[in-house]
Every structure is written in structure tokens, then in C-alpha cells.
Tab-separated table of C-alpha atoms in Angstrom:
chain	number	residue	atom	x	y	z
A	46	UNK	CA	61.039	5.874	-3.529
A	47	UNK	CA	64.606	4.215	-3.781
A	48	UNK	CA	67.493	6.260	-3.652
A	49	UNK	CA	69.340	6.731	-7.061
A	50	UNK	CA	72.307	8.274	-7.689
A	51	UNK	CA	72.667	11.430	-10.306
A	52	UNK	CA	74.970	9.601	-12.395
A	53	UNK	CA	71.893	6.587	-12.454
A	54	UNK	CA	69.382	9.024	-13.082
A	55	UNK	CA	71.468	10.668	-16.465
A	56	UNK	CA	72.156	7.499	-17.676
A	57	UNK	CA	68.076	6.710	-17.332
A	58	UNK	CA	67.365	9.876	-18.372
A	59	UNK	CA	69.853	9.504	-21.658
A	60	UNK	CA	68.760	6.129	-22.210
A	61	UNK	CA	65.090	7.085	-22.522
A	62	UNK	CA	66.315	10.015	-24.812
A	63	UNK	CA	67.850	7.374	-26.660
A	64	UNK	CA	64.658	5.268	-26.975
A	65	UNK	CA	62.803	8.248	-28.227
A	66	UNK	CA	64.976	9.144	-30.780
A	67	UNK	CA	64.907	5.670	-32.159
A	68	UNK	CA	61.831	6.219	-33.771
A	69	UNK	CA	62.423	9.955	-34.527
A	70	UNK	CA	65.382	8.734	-36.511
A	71	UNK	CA	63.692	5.513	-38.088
A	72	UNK	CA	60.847	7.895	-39.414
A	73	UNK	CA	63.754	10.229	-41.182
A	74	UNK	CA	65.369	6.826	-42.800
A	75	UNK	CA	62.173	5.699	-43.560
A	76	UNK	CA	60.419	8.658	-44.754
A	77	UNK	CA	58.833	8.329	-48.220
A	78	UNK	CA	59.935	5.228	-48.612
A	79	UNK	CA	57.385	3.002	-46.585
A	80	UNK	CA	53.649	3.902	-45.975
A	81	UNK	CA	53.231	5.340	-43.055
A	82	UNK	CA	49.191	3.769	-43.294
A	83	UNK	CA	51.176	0.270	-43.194
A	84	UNK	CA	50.029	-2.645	-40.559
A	85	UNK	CA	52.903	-2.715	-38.663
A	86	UNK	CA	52.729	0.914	-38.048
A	87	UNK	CA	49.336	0.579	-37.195
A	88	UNK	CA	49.840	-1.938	-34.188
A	89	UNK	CA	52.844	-0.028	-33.224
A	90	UNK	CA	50.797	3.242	-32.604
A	91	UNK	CA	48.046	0.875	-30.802
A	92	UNK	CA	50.526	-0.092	-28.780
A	93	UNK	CA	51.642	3.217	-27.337
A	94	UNK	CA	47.858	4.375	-27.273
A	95	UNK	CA	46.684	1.092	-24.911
A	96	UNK	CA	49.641	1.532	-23.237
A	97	UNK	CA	48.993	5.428	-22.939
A	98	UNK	CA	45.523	4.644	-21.413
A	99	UNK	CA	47.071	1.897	-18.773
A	100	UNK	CA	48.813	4.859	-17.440
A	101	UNK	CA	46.598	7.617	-17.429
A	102	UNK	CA	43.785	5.216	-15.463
A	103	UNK	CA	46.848	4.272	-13.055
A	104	UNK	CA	47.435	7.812	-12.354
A	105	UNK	CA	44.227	8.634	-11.547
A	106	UNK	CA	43.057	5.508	-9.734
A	107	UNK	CA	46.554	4.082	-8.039
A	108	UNK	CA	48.428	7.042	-8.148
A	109	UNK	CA	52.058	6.698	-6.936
A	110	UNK	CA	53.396	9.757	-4.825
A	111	UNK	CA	51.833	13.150	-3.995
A	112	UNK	CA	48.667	12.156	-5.317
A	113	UNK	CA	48.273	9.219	-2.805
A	114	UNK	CA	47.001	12.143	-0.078
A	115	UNK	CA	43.804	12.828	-1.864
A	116	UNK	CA	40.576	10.605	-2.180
A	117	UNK	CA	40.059	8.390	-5.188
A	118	UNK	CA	36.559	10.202	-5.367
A	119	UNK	CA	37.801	13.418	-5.601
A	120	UNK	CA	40.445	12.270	-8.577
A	121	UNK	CA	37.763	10.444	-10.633
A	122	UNK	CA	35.249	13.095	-10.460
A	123	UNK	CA	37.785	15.717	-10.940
A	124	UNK	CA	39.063	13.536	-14.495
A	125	UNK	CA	35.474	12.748	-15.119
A	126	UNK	CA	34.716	16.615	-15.199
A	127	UNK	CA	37.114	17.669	-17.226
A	128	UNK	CA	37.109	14.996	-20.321
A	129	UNK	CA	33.415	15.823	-20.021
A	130	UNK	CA	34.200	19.240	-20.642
A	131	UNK	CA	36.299	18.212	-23.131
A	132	UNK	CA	33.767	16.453	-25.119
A	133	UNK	CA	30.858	18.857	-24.700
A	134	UNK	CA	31.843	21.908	-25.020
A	135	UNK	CA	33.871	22.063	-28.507
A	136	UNK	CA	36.690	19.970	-27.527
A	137	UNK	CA	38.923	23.110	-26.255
A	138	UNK	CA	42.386	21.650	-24.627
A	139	UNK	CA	42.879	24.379	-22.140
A	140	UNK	CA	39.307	25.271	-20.906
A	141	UNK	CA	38.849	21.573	-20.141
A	142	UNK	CA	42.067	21.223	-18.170
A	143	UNK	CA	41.724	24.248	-16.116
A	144	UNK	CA	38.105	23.374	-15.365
A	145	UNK	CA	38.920	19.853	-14.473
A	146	UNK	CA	42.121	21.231	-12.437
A	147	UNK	CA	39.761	24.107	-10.753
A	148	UNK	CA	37.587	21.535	-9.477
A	149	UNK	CA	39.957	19.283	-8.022
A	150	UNK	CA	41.298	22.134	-5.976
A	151	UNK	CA	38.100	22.973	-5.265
A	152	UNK	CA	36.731	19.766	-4.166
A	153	UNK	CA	40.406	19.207	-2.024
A	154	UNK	CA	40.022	22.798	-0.489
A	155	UNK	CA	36.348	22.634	0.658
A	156	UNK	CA	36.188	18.927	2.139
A	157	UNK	CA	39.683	19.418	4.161
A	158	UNK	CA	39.899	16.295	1.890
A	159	UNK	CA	44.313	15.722	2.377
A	160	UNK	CA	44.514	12.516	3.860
A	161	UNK	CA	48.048	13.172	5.777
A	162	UNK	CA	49.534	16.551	6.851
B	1406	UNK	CA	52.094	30.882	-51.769
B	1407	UNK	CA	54.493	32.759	-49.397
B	1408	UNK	CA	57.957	33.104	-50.929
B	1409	UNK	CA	59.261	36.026	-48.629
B	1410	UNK	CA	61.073	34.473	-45.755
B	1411	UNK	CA	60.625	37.552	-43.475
B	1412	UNK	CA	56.562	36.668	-43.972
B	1413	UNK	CA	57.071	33.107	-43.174
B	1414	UNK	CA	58.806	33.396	-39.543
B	1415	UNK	CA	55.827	36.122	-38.552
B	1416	UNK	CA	53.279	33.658	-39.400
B	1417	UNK	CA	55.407	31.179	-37.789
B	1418	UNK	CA	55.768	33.159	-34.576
B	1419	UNK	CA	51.939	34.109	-34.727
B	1420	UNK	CA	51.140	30.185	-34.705
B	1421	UNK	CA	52.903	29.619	-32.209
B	1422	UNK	CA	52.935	31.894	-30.025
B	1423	UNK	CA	48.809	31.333	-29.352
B	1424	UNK	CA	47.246	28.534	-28.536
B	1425	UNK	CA	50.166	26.092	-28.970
B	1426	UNK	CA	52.692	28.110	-26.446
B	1427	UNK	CA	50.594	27.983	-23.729
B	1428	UNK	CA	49.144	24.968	-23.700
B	1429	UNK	CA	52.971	23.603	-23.573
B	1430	UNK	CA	53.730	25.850	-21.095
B	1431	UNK	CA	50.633	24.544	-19.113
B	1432	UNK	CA	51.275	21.312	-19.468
B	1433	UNK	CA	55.338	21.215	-18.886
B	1434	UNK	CA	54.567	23.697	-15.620
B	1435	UNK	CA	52.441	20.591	-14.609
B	1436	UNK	CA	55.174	17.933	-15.507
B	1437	UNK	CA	57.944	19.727	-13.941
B	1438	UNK	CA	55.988	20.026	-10.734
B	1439	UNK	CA	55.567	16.125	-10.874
B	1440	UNK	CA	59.033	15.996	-11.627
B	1441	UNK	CA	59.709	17.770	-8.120
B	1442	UNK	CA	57.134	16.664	-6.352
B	1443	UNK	CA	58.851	12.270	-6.759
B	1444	UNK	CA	61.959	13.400	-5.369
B	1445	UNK	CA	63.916	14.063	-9.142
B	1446	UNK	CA	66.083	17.137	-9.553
B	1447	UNK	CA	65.454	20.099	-11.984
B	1448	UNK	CA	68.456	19.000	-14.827
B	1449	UNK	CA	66.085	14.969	-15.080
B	1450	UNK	CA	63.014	17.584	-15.801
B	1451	UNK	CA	64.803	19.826	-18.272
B	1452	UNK	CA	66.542	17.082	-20.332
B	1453	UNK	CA	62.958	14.934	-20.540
B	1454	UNK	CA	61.664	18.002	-21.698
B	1455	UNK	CA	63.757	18.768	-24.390
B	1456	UNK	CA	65.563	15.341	-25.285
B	1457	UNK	CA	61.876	13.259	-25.108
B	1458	UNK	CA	59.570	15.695	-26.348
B	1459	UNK	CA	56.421	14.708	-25.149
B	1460	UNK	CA	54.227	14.841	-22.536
B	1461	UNK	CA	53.208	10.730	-22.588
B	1462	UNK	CA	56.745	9.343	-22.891
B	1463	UNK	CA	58.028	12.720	-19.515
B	1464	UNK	CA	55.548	11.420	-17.926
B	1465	UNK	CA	56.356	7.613	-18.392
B	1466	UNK	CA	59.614	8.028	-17.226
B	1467	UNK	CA	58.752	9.767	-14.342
B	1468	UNK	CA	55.831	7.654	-13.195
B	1469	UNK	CA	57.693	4.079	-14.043
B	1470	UNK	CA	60.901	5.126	-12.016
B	1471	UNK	CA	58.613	6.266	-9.407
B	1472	UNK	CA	56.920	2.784	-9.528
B	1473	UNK	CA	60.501	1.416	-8.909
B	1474	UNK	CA	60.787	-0.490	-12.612
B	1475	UNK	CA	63.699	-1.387	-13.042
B	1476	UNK	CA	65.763	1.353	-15.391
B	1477	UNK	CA	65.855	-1.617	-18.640
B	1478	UNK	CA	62.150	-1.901	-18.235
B	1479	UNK	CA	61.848	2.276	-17.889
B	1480	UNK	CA	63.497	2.892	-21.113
B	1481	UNK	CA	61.531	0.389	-23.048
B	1482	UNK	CA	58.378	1.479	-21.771
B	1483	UNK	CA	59.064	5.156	-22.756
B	1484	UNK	CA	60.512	3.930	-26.174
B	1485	UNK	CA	56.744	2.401	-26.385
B	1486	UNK	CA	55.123	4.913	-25.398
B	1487	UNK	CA	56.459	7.324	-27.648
B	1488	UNK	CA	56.516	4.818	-31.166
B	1489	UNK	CA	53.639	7.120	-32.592
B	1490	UNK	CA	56.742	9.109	-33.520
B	1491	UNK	CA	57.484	6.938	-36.369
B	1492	UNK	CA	54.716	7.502	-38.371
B	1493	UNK	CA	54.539	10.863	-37.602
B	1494	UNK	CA	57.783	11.631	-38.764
B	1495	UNK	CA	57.530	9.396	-41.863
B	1496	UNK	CA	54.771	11.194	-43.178
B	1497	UNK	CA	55.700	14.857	-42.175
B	1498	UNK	CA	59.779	15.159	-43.088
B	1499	UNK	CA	59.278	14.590	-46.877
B	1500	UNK	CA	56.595	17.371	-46.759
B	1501	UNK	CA	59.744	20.044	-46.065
B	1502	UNK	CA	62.351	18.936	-48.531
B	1503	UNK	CA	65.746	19.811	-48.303
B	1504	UNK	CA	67.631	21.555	-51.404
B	1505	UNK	CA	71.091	20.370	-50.651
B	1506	UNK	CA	72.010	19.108	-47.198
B	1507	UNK	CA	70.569	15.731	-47.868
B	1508	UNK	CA	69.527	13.852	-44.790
B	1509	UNK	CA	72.090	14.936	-42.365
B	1510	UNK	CA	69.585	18.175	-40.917
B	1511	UNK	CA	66.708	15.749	-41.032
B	1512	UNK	CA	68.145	13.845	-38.226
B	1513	UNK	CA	68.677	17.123	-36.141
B	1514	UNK	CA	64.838	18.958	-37.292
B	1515	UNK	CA	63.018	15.433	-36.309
B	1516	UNK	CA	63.615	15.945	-32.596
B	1517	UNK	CA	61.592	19.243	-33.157
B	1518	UNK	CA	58.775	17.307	-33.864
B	1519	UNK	CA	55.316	17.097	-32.342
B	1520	UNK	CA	51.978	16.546	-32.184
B	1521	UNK	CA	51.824	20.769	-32.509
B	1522	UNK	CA	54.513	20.945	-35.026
B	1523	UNK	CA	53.006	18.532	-37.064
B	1524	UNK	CA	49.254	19.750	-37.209
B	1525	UNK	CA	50.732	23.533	-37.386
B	1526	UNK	CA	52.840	22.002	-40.477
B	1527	UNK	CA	50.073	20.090	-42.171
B	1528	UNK	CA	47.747	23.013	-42.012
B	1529	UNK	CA	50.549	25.880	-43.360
B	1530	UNK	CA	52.909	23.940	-44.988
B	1531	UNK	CA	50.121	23.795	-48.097
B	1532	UNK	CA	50.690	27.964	-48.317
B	1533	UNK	CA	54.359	28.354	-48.112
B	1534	UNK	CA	57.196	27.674	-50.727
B	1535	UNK	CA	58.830	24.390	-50.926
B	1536	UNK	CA	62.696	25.812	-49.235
B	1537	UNK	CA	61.019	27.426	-46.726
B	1538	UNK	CA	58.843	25.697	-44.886
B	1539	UNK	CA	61.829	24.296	-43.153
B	1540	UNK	CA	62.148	27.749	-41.556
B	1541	UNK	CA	58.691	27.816	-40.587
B	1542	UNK	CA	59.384	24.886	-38.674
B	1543	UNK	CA	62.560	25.471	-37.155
B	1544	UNK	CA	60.880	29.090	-35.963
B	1545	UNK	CA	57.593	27.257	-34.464
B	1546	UNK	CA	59.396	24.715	-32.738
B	1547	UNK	CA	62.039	26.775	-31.027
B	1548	UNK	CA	59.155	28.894	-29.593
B	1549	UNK	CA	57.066	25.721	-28.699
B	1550	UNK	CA	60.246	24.275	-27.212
B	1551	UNK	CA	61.153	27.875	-25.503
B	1552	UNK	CA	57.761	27.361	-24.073
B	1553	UNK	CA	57.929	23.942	-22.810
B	1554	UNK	CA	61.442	24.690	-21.232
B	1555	UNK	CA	59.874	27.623	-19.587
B	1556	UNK	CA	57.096	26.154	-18.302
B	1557	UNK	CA	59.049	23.057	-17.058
B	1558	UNK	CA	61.422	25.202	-14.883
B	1559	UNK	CA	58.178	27.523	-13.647
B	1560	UNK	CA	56.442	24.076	-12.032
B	1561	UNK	CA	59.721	22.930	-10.898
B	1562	UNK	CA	60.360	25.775	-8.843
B	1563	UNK	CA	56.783	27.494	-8.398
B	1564	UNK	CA	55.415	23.928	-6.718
B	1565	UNK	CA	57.339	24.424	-3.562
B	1566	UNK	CA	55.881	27.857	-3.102
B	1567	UNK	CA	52.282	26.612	-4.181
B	1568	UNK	CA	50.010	26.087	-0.788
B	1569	UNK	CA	49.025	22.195	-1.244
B	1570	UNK	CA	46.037	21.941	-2.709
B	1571	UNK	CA	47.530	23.781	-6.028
B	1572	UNK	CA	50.700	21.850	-5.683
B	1573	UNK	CA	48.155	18.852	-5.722
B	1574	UNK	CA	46.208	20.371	-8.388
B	1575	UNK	CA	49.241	21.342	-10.869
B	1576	UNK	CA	50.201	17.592	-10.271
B	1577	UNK	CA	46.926	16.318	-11.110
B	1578	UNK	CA	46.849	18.469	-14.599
B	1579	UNK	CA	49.221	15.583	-15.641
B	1580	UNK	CA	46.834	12.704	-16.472
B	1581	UNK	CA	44.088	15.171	-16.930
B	1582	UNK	CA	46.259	17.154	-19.659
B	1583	UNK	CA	47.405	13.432	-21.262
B	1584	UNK	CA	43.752	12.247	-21.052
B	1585	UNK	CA	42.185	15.017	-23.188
B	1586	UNK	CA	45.286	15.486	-25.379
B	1587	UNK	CA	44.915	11.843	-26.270
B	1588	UNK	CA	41.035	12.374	-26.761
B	1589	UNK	CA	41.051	14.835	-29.404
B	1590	UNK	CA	43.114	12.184	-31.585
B	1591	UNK	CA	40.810	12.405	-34.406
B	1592	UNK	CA	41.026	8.142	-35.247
B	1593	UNK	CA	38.506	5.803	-33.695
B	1594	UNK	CA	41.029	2.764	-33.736
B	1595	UNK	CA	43.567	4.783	-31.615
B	1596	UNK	CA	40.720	5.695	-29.009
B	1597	UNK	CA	39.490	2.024	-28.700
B	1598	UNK	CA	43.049	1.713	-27.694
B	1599	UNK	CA	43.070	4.051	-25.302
B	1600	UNK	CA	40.142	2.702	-23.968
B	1601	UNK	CA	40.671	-0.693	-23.920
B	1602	UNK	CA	44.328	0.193	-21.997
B	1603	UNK	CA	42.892	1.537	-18.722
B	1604	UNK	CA	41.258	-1.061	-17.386
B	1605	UNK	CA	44.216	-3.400	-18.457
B	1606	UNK	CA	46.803	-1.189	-16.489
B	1607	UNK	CA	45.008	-1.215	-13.708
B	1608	UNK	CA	44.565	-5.001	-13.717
B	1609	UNK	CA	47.834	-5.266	-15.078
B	1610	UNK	CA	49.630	-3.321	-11.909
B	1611	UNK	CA	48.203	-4.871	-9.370
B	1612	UNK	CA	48.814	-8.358	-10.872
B	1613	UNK	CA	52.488	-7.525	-12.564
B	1614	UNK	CA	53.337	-4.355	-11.435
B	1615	UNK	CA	56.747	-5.098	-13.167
B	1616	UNK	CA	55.517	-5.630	-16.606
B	1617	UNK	CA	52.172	-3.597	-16.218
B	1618	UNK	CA	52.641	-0.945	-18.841
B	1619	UNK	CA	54.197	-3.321	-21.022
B	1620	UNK	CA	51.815	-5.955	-21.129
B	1621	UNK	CA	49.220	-3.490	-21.205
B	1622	UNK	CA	50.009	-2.128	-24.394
B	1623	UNK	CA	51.143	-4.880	-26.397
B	1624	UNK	CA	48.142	-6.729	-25.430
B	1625	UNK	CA	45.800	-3.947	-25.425
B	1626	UNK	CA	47.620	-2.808	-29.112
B	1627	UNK	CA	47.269	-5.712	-30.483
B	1628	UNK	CA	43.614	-6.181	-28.987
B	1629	UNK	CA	42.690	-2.549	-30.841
B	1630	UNK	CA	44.757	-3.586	-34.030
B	1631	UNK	CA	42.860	-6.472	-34.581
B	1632	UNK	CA	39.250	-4.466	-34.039
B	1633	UNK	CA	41.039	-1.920	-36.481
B	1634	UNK	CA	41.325	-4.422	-39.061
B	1635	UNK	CA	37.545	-5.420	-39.030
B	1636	UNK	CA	36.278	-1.968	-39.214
B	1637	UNK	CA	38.935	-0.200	-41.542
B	1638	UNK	CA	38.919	3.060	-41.437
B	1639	UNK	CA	39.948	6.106	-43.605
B	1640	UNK	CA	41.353	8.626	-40.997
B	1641	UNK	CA	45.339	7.679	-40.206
B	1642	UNK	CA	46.541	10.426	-38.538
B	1643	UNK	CA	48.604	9.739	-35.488
């Protein structure tokens, strides 16, 4: 991790405010005038979804940080359990995640699984 | 139709104040745990709570700057990740009109606005009277903000107390919570985005780890657009 000053981090932090208020603001200007069914629309969500997914496999597969001390195994079955969840049993948010979070403590508690410390 | 204000914030408060509240304050306890756990301090997890409003584009900030992108490429990628906003608020503001302000409060009410907000809105909106379904929203989305903020400040602080494997756990909620968040998104072309996206940011990060998320979704978008286009379908919801 580099170091980074506070005054670099509010100016990141603003500037990413800034960048999602764009479109907040856009939608206000544009509301009712423009379809919001129209093509370009359309690819812009996509974009943000693909983009969405890149991330959430990169956190679970080549996570950066904290997550580096447990096993890949552990992560995907953990993920794997809860969207499964998810999907089967009437697509409840918060059972899924705390199931999915249960086991991963579980699995981490019961095979001394931390690589460091 | 509801035309008693008093009626509309305790149906407001009730909507909230379930299922909504706590899943925020689940979700932001994990992000603000994340946010601790890279090294960021509390006032970086409180103003990407409340300023970006939503778990994908907290946690792309957090996990690009921890990548070490630089801050240009940061900011675009959460501006990306976070462009399902336009639609969103295209097609919810004109569904609260307002009577006289014009515009000006609309600019203000949009940062309010998410995916809870706008389902909880779509759903009620149909019952209560045109001037004041503004006030249902403003009372919803202070709680669900109230909630977020809490929760945000709880993982912050609580992870450090947490013996590891929770810390590790609350950290983990985060792609779990974004993965089946993003899964109940009722709209087959947004899912074969999602889809088609992981395997390109993994390729993508070991090959460009500069441009990962970027290329990943513009190629990946465009990838699901064009799929979209062959097999039209009805549902558009964000």
C-alpha cells in the first residue's frame, strides 16, 4: 500500500463523489425528456455491470489486502455457498450473506486456515 | 390514495426501517471494516458512504486505490461503476413531481437515491398523493442513509476488536454482499454482463492491472450490449 497523504485521499475521495454525482445530476436534467430504455443507456449500464463482475471475481480470486491470508479454496467455496443460497432458497439478501459469511468463518476457524500470523 | 402526510412518513418509516435498514447497515458495517482494514481512515469511509451512495462504486474506490491505480484512473472507474445511476434517476425523479421549486431540490433529493429508494418508490409511490411522495422519500432515505452511516462507523471501529477470523469474515461480506445484490437484478442482459465481466477482470488484472476494470467493462459492456440487442428483452429495470 503506498503512502497517501489526507489532503490526497479528500481530493480522491471528492473527486469520486464528483464522478458519482455526474450521473445523479444528468438523470435530473434528463429526466422525462429522454427514454431511459434508450441504447446508449443500455451499454452504459452494461458497462458498469461487466465491470461490476471484473471486480467482484477479483475480490474473491486475487484479493488485494486482508483477504490475501486466507486460501483461495476457502473464498470460492465460501462465495459459491452463499449465491447458491441465494438462488435456491427464495432469493433472500440477508440469509444468503450471513450463511455464506458463517461459513467462511467457519471453514477459516476449523482448518487453522490464516496463512500468516 | 394517502393524502394525510402524518400517514405517509409512518409508512415511510415502516419501509424502511425493515428489511432495507439492515441490510444497509450489514453491508456498510462490512465496507467500513474494509475501509479499515487497507490502511484508510474513518472520515474516507464516512464521506464514500454518504457522498457515493453505493456499495459497487465504496467499494471501487477502495479496492482500485488499494490496487495502487493511479487517482485519474480511480475516479473514472467509480464514475463507471456507478453510471446505472442515470437511468435510474431518469426514470424515478419525474415519478415525484415538484409543485413549485422547479428543479433546484431535484438536484439535492437525487443523491438520496438507490437501488432501495427506488424499488421502495416504485412499489408505494402508486398509493400516495402526487405532493407527497417527495416526503415519503426524503423520510425513507434519511433512515436508509442513518443506517448506512451507522453501520459504516460500527465496522470501522468494531473490526479492530473482532478476533480475525470475523474481521476476515466481515471483510469477505463485501464481494459476497455485491455478488448477490447484483444477482437479484431482475434483467437477463445485465446478468450476462455480470457474467461475462469476471473472467475478463481476472484476465484483465493480471495482463493490465492498470486498465483492468476499465477494459473490463467497456469490453465486457459492449460484449453484453450487443447479445442484448439480439435477444431484446422487455424487463429494463436497472
Amino acid at each position: 500500500m503506498t503512502t497517501v497523504s489526507y489532503f490526497g485521499l479528500a481530493l480522491l475521495t471528492l473527486g469520486a463523489i464528483l464522478g458519482t454525482y455526474f450521473w445523479r445530476g444528468m438523470g435530473v436534467l434528463f429526466a422525462s425528456r429522454v427514454n431511459s430504455a434508450g441504447a446508449v443507456f443500455q451499454w452504459v449500464t452494461f458497462v458498469s455491470y461487466a465491470m461490476l463482475g471484473g471486480l467482484i471475481a477479483r475480490m474473491v480470486v486475487l484479493p488485494i489486502g486482508p483477504l490475501e491470508e486466507t486460501s483461495l479454496l476457502i473464498r470460492s467455496l465460501a462465495f459459491a455457498i452463499g449465491v447458491t443460497v441465494f438462488l435456491l432458497l427464495g432469493r433472500r439478501v440477508l440469509p444468503a450473506v450471513l450463511i455464506g459469511v458463517g461459513s467462511f468463518i467457519a471453514m477459516i476457524f476449523f482448518s487453522g486456515a490464516l496463512l500468516s500470523s | 390514495m394517502i393524502t394525510n402526510p402524518r400517514a405517509v412518513d409512518r409508512i415511510a418509516i415502516r419501509d424502511s426501517l425493515g428489511y432495507p435498514a439492515i441490510t444497509l447497515l450489514a453491508s456498510m458495517i462490512g465496507f467500513g471494516s474494509l475501509v479499515n482494514e487497507s490502511g484508510l481512515p474513518l472520515g474516507m469511509a464516512i464521506a464514500a458512504t454518504l457522498g457515493i451512495w453505493g456499495l459497487p462504486g465504496q467499494l471501487t474506490l477502495i479496492e482500485m486505490h488499494a490496487a495502487g491505480a493511479s487517482a485519474f484512473f480511480v475516479i473514472l472507474g467509480v464514475a463507471l461503476a456507478n453510471a446505472r445511476f442515470l437511468p435510474m434517476a431518469v426514470s424515478f425523479m419525474p415519478l415525484m413531481p415538484s409543485r413549485r421549486a422547479g428543479m433546484a431540490s431535484d438536484f439535492v433529493l437525487v443523491q438520496m437515491l438507490s437501488i432501495n429508494s427506488w424499488a421502495a418508490g416504485l412499489k408505494r409511490f402508486p398509493e400516495i398523493a402526487l405532493e407527497l411522495r417527495r416526503r415519503y422519500y426524503v423520510v425513507f432515505g434519511t433512515i436508509c442513509m442513518s443506517a448506512g452511516l451507522i453501520g459504516t462507523i460500527i465496522g470501522y471501529l468494531g473490526v479492530e476488536m473482532m478476533p480475525r477470523e470475523i474481521a476476515l469474515g466481515l471483510i469477505f461480506m463485501n464481494p459476497l454482499f455485491f455478488a448477490i445484490l447484483l444477482a437479484g437484478v431482475n434483467n437477463r442482459p445485465s446478468l450476462i454482463a455480470l457474467l461475462i465481466g469476471a473472467p475478463l477482470g481476472l484476465f484483465f488484472h493480471l495482463v493490465v492491472p492498470d486498465f483492468d476494470l476499465l477494459l473490463t467493462g467497456i469490453i465486457g459492456g459492449s460484449l453484453a450490449f450487443w447479445i442484448g440487442q439480439r435477444w431484446p428483452q422487455r424487463d429494463n429495470s436497472p
